[in-house]
Coordinates of C-alpha atoms and ligand atoms in Angstrom, one line a residue:
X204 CA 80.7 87.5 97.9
X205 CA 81.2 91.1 97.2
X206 CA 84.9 91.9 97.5
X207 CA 86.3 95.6 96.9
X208 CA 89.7 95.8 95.3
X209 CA 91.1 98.9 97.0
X210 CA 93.0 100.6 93.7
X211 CA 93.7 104.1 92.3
X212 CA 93.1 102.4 89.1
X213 CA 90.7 100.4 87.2
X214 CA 92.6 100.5 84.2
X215 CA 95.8 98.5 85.7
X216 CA 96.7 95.4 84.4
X217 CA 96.6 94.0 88.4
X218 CA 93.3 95.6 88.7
X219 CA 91.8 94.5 85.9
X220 CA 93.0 90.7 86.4
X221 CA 91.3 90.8 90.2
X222 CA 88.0 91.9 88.5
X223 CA 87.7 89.6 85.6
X224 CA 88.9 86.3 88.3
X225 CA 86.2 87.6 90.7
X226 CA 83.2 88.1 88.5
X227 CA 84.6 84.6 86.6
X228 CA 83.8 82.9 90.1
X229 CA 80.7 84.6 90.1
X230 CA 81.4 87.2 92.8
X231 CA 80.5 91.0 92.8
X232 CA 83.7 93.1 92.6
X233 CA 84.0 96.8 92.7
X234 CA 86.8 98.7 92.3
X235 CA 87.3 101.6 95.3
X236 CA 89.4 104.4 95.1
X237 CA 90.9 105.1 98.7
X238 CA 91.5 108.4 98.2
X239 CA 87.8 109.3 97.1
X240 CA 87.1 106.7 101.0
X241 CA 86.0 109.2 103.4
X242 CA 85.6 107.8 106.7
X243 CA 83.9 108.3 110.5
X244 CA 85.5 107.2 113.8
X245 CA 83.2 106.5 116.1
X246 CA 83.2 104.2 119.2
X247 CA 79.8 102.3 118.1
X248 CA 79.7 102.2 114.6
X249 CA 82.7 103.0 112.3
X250 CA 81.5 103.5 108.8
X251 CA 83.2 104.1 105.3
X252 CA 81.6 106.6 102.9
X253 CA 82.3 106.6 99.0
X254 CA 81.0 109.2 96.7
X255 CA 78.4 110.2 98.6
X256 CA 77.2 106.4 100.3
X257 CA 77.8 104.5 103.1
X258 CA 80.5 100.9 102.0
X259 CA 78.4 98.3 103.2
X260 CA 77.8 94.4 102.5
X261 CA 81.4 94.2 101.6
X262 CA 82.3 90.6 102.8
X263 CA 86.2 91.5 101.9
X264 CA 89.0 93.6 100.6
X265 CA 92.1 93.2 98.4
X266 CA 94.2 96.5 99.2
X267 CA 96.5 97.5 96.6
X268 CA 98.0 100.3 97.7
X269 CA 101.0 102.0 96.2
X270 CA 103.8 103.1 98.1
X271 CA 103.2 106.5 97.8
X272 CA 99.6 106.4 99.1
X273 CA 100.3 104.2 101.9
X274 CA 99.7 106.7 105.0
X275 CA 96.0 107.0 103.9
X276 CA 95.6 103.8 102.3
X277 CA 96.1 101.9 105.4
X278 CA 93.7 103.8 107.2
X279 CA 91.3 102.9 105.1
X280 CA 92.6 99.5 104.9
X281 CA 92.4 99.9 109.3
X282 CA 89.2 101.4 108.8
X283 CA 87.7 98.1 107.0
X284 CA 89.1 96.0 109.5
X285 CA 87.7 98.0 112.6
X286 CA 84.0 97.6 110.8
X287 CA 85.3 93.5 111.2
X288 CA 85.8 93.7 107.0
X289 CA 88.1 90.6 106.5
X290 CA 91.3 91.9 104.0
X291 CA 93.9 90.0 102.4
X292 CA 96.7 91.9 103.6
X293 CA 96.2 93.7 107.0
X294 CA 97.0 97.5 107.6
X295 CA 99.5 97.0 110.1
X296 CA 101.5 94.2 107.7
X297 CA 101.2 96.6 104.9
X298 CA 102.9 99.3 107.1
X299 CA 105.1 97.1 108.6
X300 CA 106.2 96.1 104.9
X301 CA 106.8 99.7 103.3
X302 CA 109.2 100.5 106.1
X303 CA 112.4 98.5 104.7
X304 CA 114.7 99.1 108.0
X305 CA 111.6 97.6 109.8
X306 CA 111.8 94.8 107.5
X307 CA 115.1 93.8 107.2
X308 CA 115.1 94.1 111.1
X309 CA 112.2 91.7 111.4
X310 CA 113.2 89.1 109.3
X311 CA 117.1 89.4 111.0
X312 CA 115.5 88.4 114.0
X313 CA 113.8 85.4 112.8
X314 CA 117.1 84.1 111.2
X315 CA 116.4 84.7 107.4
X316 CA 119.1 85.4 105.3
X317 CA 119.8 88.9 104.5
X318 CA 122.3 90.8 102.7
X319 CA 124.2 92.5 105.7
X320 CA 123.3 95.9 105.6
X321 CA 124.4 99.2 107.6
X322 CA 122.3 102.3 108.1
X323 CA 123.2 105.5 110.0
X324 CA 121.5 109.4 110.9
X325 CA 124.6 111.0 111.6
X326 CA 127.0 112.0 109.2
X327 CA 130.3 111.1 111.1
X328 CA 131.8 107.4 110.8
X329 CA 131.2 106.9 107.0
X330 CA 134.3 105.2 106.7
X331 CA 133.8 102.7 109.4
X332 CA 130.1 102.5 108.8
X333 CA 131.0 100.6 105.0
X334 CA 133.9 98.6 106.5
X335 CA 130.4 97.2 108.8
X336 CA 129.1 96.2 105.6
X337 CA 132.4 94.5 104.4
X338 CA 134.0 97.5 102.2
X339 CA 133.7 97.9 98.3
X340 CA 132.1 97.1 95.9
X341 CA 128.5 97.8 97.7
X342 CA 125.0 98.9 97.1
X343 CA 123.8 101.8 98.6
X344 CA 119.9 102.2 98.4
X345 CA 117.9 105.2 98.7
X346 CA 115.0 103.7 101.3
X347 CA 111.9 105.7 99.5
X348 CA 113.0 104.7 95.8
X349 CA 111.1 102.2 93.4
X350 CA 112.0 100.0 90.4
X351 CA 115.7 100.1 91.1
X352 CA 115.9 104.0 90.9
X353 CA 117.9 105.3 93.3
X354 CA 119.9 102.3 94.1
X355 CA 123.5 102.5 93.1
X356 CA 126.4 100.0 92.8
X357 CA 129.6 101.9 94.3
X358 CA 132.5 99.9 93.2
X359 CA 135.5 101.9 95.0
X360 CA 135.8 102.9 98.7
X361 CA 135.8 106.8 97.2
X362 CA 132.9 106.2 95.2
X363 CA 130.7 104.8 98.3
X364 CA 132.2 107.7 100.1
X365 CA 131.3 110.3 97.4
X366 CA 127.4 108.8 97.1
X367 CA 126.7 108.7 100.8
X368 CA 128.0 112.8 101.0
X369 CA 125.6 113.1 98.1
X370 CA 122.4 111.2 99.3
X371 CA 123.4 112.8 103.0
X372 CA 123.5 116.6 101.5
X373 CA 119.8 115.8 99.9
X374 CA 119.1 114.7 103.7
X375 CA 117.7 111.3 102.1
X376 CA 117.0 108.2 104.0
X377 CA 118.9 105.2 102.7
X378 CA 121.0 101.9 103.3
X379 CA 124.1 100.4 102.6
X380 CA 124.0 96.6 101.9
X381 CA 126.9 93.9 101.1
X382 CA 127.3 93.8 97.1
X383 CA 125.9 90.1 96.4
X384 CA 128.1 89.8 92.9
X385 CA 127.0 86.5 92.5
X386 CA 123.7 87.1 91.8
X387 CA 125.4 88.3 88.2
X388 CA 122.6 91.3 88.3
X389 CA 119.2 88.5 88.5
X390 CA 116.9 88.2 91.2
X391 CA 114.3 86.1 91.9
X392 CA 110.6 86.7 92.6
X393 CA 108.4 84.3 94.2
X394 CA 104.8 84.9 94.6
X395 CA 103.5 83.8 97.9
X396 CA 99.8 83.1 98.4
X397 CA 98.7 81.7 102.2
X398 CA 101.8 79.1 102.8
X399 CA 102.7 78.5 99.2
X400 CA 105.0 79.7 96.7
X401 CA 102.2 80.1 94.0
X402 CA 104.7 81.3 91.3
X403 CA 108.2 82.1 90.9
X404 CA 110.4 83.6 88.0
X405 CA 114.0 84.6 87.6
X406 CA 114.6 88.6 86.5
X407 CA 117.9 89.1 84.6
X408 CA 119.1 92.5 84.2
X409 CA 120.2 93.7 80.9
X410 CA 123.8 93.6 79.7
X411 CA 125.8 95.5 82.5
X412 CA 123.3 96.2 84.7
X413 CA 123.7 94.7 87.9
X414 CA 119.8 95.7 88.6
X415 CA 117.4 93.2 87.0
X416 CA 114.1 95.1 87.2
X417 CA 111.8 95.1 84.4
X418 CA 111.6 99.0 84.2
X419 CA 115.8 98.8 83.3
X420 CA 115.3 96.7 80.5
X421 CA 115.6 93.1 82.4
X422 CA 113.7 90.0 81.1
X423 CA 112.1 87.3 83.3
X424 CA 111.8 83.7 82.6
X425 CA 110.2 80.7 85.2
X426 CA 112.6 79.1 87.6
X427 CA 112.9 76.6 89.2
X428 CA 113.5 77.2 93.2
X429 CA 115.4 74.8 95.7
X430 CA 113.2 73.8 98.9
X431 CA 115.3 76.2 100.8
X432 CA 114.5 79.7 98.2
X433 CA 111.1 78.3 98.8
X434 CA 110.8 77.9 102.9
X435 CA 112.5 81.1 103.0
X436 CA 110.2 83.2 101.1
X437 CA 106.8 81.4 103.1
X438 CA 108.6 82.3 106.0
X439 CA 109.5 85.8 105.1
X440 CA 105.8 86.3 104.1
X441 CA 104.6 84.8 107.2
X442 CA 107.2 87.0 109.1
X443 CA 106.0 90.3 107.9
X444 CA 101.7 88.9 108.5
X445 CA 101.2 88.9 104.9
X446 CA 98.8 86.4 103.6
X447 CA 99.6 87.8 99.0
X448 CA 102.9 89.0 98.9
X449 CA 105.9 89.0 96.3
X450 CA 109.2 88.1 98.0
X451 CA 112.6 89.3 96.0
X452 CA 115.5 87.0 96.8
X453 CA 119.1 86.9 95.4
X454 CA 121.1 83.7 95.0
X455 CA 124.1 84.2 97.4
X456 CA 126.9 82.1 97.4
X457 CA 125.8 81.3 101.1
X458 CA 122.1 80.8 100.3
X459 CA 118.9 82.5 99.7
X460 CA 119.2 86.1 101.0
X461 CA 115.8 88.6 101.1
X462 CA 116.1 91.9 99.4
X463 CA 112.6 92.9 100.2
X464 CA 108.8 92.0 100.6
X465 CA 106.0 93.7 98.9
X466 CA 102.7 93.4 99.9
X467 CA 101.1 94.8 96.2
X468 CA 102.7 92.4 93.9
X469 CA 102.6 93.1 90.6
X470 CA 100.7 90.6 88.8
X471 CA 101.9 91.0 84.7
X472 CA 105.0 90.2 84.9
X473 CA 104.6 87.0 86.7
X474 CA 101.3 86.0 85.3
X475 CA 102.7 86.7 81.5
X476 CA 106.4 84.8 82.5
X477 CA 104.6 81.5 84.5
X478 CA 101.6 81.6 82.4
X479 CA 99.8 81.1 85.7
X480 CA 95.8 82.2 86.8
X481 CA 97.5 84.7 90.0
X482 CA 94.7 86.7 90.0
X483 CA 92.3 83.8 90.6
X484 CA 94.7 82.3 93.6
X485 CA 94.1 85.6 95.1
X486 CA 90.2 85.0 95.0
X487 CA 90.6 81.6 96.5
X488 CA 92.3 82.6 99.2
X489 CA 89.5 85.2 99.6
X490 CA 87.1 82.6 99.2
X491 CA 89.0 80.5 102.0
X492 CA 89.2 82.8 104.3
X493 CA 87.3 85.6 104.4
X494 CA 84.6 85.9 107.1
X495 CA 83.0 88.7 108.6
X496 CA 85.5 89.6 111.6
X497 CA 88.0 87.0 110.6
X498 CA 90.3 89.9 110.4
X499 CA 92.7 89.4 113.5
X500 CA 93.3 92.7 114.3
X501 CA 89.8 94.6 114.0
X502 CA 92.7 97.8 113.2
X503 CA 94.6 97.4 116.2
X504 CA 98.4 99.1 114.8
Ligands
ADP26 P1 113.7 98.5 94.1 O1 112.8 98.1 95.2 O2 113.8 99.9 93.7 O3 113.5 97.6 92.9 P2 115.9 96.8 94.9 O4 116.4 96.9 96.3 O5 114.9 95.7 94.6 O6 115.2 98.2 94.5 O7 117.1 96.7 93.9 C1 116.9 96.7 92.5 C2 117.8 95.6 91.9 O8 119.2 95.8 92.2 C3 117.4 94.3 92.5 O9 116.3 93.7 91.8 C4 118.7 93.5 92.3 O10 118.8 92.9 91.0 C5 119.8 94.5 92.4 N1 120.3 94.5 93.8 C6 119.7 95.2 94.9 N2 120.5 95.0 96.0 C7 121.5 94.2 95.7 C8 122.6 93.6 96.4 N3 122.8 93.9 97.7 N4 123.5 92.9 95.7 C9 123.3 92.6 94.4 N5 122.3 93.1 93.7 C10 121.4 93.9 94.3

């Protein structure tokens, strides 16, 4: 097959890991920038142009598109599917996936368990909006940040109050969730590929942090997940239409709750903590699946 890993970088460790699985299994694999795509709509024939040819023969994608490329990279992604270009992840579940109010509102209304979280526009009703999310201590999150920057554990009433004023005067976007202290600042990420839970580890965040990603200083280790961590996070991946995704989970005392799901797992941490072949379960699933207009959409959003 010839498969197109849709990255900004060859150099990343993801990258690099799709490449070397792909050529392993004797496919041809090219890396595509999505910014350097170029594209015509046309009502016949819609066609992808890369420095300075037409994309063709590509029998499938892998889109790994980072969060701040997404309006463009899913319209290549779109684009692909619309030329009947069978990818991994569709456009519309990538979307649907890097909006988190969408998300959370889509998996509350399948019944997955969810820290209960509170957003508001206006700036009126603070008070009443945390006592929605059951008062101090709580997490407020700002919705566009990554690797645990911009979210913030408020421990007092004033201290939620004086955060939201803040992240309301930079006229940022952002949610306010239920503090789940049990977790005792760990999280768990389990790596769903098709209906499985491929690979799972345990991210504990360093001494006093109650954030456990790896870009604060946290550590990850294999776990072990209960039946239930593990139908939740197939289900949460089936929810959002993603066929690869990374599902982050806390252990509340009530059960499994969702924090997020990302449709560009990373693939060192959980490849160097499980000592599993990710890269090549990514391939197989290709391999399975991928057929020309076996894309369900064809870019419909
Ligand atoms: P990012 O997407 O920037 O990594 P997250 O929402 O995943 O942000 O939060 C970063 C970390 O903070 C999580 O991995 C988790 O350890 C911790 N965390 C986030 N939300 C909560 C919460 N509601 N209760 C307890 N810990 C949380």
């Amino acid at each position: 097959m010839k498969i197109a890993i849709l990255s900004r970088n060859p150099e990343l460790y993801s990258t690099r890991r799709l490449v070397e699985a792909g050529t392993a299994r004797g496919h041809e694999m090219l890396v595509i920038d999505p910014l350097l795509c170029y594209m015509t709509i046309a009502t016949q024939r819609p066609s992808i142009h890369y420095k300075g040819e037409a994309l063709t023969g590509i029998d499938g994608v892998i889109p790994r598109i980072g969060a701040s490329i997404t309006f463009y990279g899913t319209a290549v992604v779109r684009q692909f599917e619309m030329m009947g270009v069978y990818s991994v992840n569709e456009s519309v579940a990538i979307s649907r996936s890097r909006d988190k109010l969408r998300s959370l509102q889509l998996l509350a209304r399948k019944g997955i368990g969810l820290p209960v979280t509170g957003f508001a526009h206006s700036t009126k009703f603070t008070g009443d909006l945390i006592d929605q999310v059951g008062g101090a201590p709580l997490v407020i999150k700002l919705l566009e940040g990554t690797q645990g920057i911009g979210v913030v554990l408020a421990e007092t009433q004033k201290a939620a109050e004086s955060v939201i004023e803040a992240f309301r005067g930079l006229k940022a976007h952002f949610l306010v969730q239920e503090f789940i202290k049990e977790a005792g600042g760990s999280d768990i990420r389990c790596l769903v590929i098709g209906d499985r839970v491929v690979a799972s580890m345990i991210r504990r965040g360093k001494e006093g942090e109650f954030r456990s990603n790896i870009h604060r200083g946290g550590t990850a280790e294999v776990v072990r997940l209960t039946p239930e961590e593990r139908s939740t996070a197939v289900r949460a991946a089936r929810i959002m239409g993603l066929n690869v995704a990374g599902v982050d989970i806390l252990r509340a005392n009530h059960g499994p709750v969702v924090m997020e799901v990302n449709s560009s797992p990373g693939l060192e941490g959980i490849e160097k903590a499980t000592e599993k072949d990710i890269a090549g379960k990514i391939i197989d699933c290709m391999e399975k699946n991928a057929k020309p207009n076996r894309t369900r959409t064809r870019g419909k959003g």
